[in-house]
Amino acid sequence: MKRAIPAPGLTPRSRRRSLPLAAAMGVVLLAVLFAPGHCQAVTLPSLRIGMDDAATPHQVSVLVEMLLIFTVLSMAPAILLMMTSFTRLAVAFSFLKHALGTQQTPPSQILVGLALFLTLFIMAPVFNTMNETAVKPYLAEKINAEQALKEGLKPLRAFMFKQTREKDLALFMSLAKMEKPRNKDDVPTTALIPAFMISELKTAFEIGFVLFLPFLIIDMVVSSVLLSMGMMMLPPVMVSLPFKLLLFVLVDGWYLIVGSLVRSFGV
């Protein structure tokens, strides 16, 4: 029998011999580095992290600013969903895609992007007011952080009050066992936000029902025609889809739907 040729490299015995040699070389290297003639050349960096009180907004440390920015970014999706027009737009576009029956066309990413940019367009006056009444005065040191937060919430609360039904608001006020508010200022934001959400969902479902009606009529007509012709094996969806798309294009559907959605917010 042929003897197996060992693979090139260190054998177990040579490895055991090399370990003490490597340890000795490490000790010699440390001795040379920290010798009296070299101690002055070797310097180790020191790290110091501290927080001091800031007298002005401009003196806030970079670390705290980064922490606040990441906190806001992590909460941005929730703020966008709960306190803006995004919910109504996204739900209405989802109903439209299901009413057309086009499966994955247009893709969900495109509809979400369209809803996002329409949200920015609708909320631009509110954001501008918040910037003028809260952000700029705070940076100019005219108001403190608490006043800036209070002033910044006023335009956003006014927008939500305009779109919220009194019935929904009364529901959350009663669930929280709060007294009947004398005016809008007595309504807490914690009750206003969920009331605004369910009001938006109700409005979006009403819009979805209106969107489904014309396409439902087309499906019923196509199904009746195919049944009368004895074509029961042919799916009605395959025949009705081109007619749906034709109707949607002829009436300029995107123009009508987007315009109606934007006007529903009083823009």
PDB file of C-alpha atoms in Angstrom, residues 72-179:
ATOM      1  CA  VAL A  72     -37.967  61.204  14.885  1.00  0.00           C
ATOM      2  CA  LEU A  73     -37.064  59.020  11.896  1.00  0.00           C
ATOM      3  CA  SER A  74     -38.127  55.884  13.768  1.00  0.00           C
ATOM      4  CA  MET A  75     -41.469  57.488  14.621  1.00  0.00           C
ATOM      5  CA  ALA A  76     -41.979  59.072  11.187  1.00  0.00           C
ATOM      6  CA  PRO A  77     -43.956  56.130   9.704  1.00  0.00           C
ATOM      7  CA  ALA A  78     -46.367  56.156  12.660  1.00  0.00           C
ATOM      8  CA  ILE A  79     -46.751  59.943  12.473  1.00  0.00           C
ATOM      9  CA  LEU A  80     -47.310  59.745   8.720  1.00  0.00           C
ATOM     10  CA  LEU A  81     -49.964  57.049   9.071  1.00  0.00           C
ATOM     11  CA  MET A  82     -51.842  58.455  12.057  1.00  0.00           C
ATOM     12  CA  MET A  83     -51.820  62.227  11.665  1.00  0.00           C
ATOM     13  CA  THR A  84     -51.879  63.005   7.940  1.00  0.00           C
ATOM     14  CA  SER A  85     -53.959  62.301   4.841  1.00  0.00           C
ATOM     15  CA  PHE A  86     -51.908  59.220   3.916  1.00  0.00           C
ATOM     16  CA  THR A  87     -54.402  56.686   5.301  1.00  0.00           C
ATOM     17  CA  ARG A  88     -57.335  57.809   3.158  1.00  0.00           C
ATOM     18  CA  LEU A  89     -55.217  57.989   0.006  1.00  0.00           C
ATOM     19  CA  ALA A  90     -53.534  54.596   0.464  1.00  0.00           C
ATOM     20  CA  VAL A  91     -56.796  52.763   1.235  1.00  0.00           C
ATOM     21  CA  ALA A  92     -58.625  54.431  -1.671  1.00  0.00           C
ATOM     22  CA  PHE A  93     -55.880  53.457  -4.138  1.00  0.00           C
ATOM     23  CA  SER A  94     -55.945  49.893  -2.831  1.00  0.00           C
ATOM     24  CA  PHE A  95     -59.707  49.713  -3.421  1.00  0.00           C
ATOM     25  CA  LEU A  96     -59.188  51.085  -6.933  1.00  0.00           C
ATOM     26  CA  LYS A  97     -56.685  48.373  -7.829  1.00  0.00           C
ATOM     27  CA  HIS A  98     -58.980  45.635  -6.553  1.00  0.00           C
ATOM     28  CA  ALA A  99     -61.972  47.139  -8.382  1.00  0.00           C
ATOM     29  CA  LEU A 100     -60.060  47.140 -11.660  1.00  0.00           C
ATOM     30  CA  GLY A 101     -58.961  43.552 -11.076  1.00  0.00           C
ATOM     31  CA  THR A 102     -55.507  44.170 -12.539  1.00  0.00           C
ATOM     32  CA  GLN A 103     -53.768  42.010  -9.922  1.00  0.00           C
ATOM     33  CA  GLN A 104     -50.286  43.546  -9.488  1.00  0.00           C
ATOM     34  CA  THR A 105     -50.716  46.452 -11.911  1.00  0.00           C
ATOM     35  CA  PRO A 106     -49.913  49.130 -10.954  1.00  0.00           C
ATOM     36  CA  PRO A 107     -47.465  47.804  -8.353  1.00  0.00           C
ATOM     37  CA  SER A 108     -48.138  48.572  -4.707  1.00  0.00           C
ATOM     38  CA  GLN A 109     -44.880  50.538  -4.467  1.00  0.00           C
ATOM     39  CA  ILE A 110     -46.104  52.980  -7.116  1.00  0.00           C
ATOM     40  CA  LEU A 111     -49.456  53.493  -5.381  1.00  0.00           C
ATOM     41  CA  VAL A 112     -47.764  54.015  -2.006  1.00  0.00           C
ATOM     42  CA  GLY A 113     -45.344  56.496  -3.600  1.00  0.00           C
ATOM     43  CA  LEU A 114     -48.220  58.374  -5.217  1.00  0.00           C
ATOM     44  CA  ALA A 115     -50.063  58.473  -1.894  1.00  0.00           C
ATOM     45  CA  LEU A 116     -46.927  59.735  -0.171  1.00  0.00           C
ATOM     46  CA  PHE A 117     -46.339  62.627  -2.584  1.00  0.00           C
ATOM     47  CA  LEU A 118     -50.027  63.547  -2.544  1.00  0.00           C
ATOM     48  CA  THR A 119     -49.791  63.587   1.248  1.00  0.00           C
ATOM     49  CA  LEU A 120     -46.874  66.019   1.063  1.00  0.00           C
ATOM     50  CA  PHE A 121     -48.885  68.186  -1.351  1.00  0.00           C
ATOM     51  CA  ILE A 122     -51.980  68.195   0.863  1.00  0.00           C
ATOM     52  CA  MET A 123     -50.086  68.715   4.116  1.00  0.00           C
ATOM     53  CA  ALA A 124     -47.734  71.412   2.759  1.00  0.00           C
ATOM     54  CA  PRO A 125     -49.802  74.358   4.133  1.00  0.00           C
ATOM     55  CA  VAL A 126     -49.936  72.675   7.553  1.00  0.00           C
ATOM     56  CA  PHE A 127     -46.188  72.001   7.575  1.00  0.00           C
ATOM     57  CA  ASN A 128     -45.450  75.582   6.481  1.00  0.00           C
ATOM     58  CA  THR A 129     -47.576  76.932   9.323  1.00  0.00           C
ATOM     59  CA  MET A 130     -45.800  74.669  11.805  1.00  0.00           C
ATOM     60  CA  ASN A 131     -42.451  75.917  10.517  1.00  0.00           C
ATOM     61  CA  GLU A 132     -43.438  79.572  10.810  1.00  0.00           C
ATOM     62  CA  THR A 133     -45.084  79.366  14.230  1.00  0.00           C
ATOM     63  CA  ALA A 134     -42.907  76.798  16.006  1.00  0.00           C
ATOM     64  CA  VAL A 135     -39.606  75.871  14.360  1.00  0.00           C
ATOM     65  CA  LYS A 136     -38.325  79.298  13.342  1.00  0.00           C
ATOM     66  CA  PRO A 137     -39.229  81.049  16.637  1.00  0.00           C
ATOM     67  CA  TYR A 138     -37.554  78.235  18.585  1.00  0.00           C
ATOM     68  CA  LEU A 139     -34.350  78.434  16.559  1.00  0.00           C
ATOM     69  CA  ALA A 140     -34.420  82.216  16.963  1.00  0.00           C
ATOM     70  CA  GLU A 141     -34.629  81.692  20.761  1.00  0.00           C
ATOM     71  CA  LYS A 142     -37.967  83.504  20.990  1.00  0.00           C
ATOM     72  CA  ILE A 143     -39.785  80.536  22.563  1.00  0.00           C
ATOM     73  CA  ASN A 144     -38.677  77.480  24.509  1.00  0.00           C
ATOM     74  CA  ALA A 145     -39.069  73.822  23.530  1.00  0.00           C
ATOM     75  CA  GLU A 146     -42.372  73.354  25.368  1.00  0.00           C
ATOM     76  CA  GLN A 147     -43.933  76.381  23.684  1.00  0.00           C
ATOM     77  CA  ALA A 148     -42.592  75.243  20.302  1.00  0.00           C
ATOM     78  CA  LEU A 149     -44.215  71.820  20.726  1.00  0.00           C
ATOM     79  CA  LYS A 150     -47.512  73.393  21.725  1.00  0.00           C
ATOM     80  CA  GLU A 151     -47.496  75.858  18.826  1.00  0.00           C
ATOM     81  CA  GLY A 152     -46.438  73.164  16.365  1.00  0.00           C
ATOM     82  CA  LEU A 153     -49.340  70.909  17.309  1.00  0.00           C
ATOM     83  CA  LYS A 154     -51.973  73.589  16.756  1.00  0.00           C
ATOM     84  CA  PRO A 155     -52.015  73.477  12.893  1.00  0.00           C
ATOM     85  CA  LEU A 156     -51.888  69.675  12.920  1.00  0.00           C
ATOM     86  CA  ARG A 157     -54.743  69.434  15.439  1.00  0.00           C
ATOM     87  CA  ALA A 158     -56.788  71.893  13.375  1.00  0.00           C
ATOM     88  CA  PHE A 159     -56.324  69.675  10.306  1.00  0.00           C
ATOM     89  CA  MET A 160     -57.351  66.544  12.213  1.00  0.00           C
ATOM     90  CA  PHE A 161     -60.370  68.247  13.788  1.00  0.00           C
ATOM     91  CA  LYS A 162     -61.554  69.229  10.323  1.00  0.00           C
ATOM     92  CA  GLN A 163     -61.532  65.594   9.139  1.00  0.00           C
ATOM     93  CA  THR A 164     -62.759  63.935  12.366  1.00  0.00           C
ATOM     94  CA  ARG A 165     -66.397  63.128  13.051  1.00  0.00           C
ATOM     95  CA  GLU A 166     -67.826  64.209  16.392  1.00  0.00           C
ATOM     96  CA  LYS A 167     -69.238  60.717  16.921  1.00  0.00           C
ATOM     97  CA  ASP A 168     -65.786  59.135  16.714  1.00  0.00           C
ATOM     98  CA  LEU A 169     -64.280  61.765  18.981  1.00  0.00           C
ATOM     99  CA  ALA A 170     -67.043  61.273  21.546  1.00  0.00           C
ATOM    100  CA  LEU A 171     -66.379  57.516  21.485  1.00  0.00           C
ATOM    101  CA  PHE A 172     -62.779  57.870  22.641  1.00  0.00           C
ATOM    102  CA  MET A 173     -63.635  60.595  25.120  1.00  0.00           C
ATOM    103  CA  SER A 174     -66.180  58.257  26.720  1.00  0.00           C
ATOM    104  CA  LEU A 175     -63.787  55.286  26.638  1.00  0.00           C
ATOM    105  CA  ALA A 176     -61.191  57.402  28.447  1.00  0.00           C
ATOM    106  CA  LYS A 177     -63.902  58.475  30.940  1.00  0.00           C
ATOM    107  CA  MET A 178     -63.199  62.144  30.338  1.00  0.00           C
ATOM    108  CA  GLU A 179     -65.593  64.974  30.889  1.00  0.00           C
TER     109      GLU A 179
END
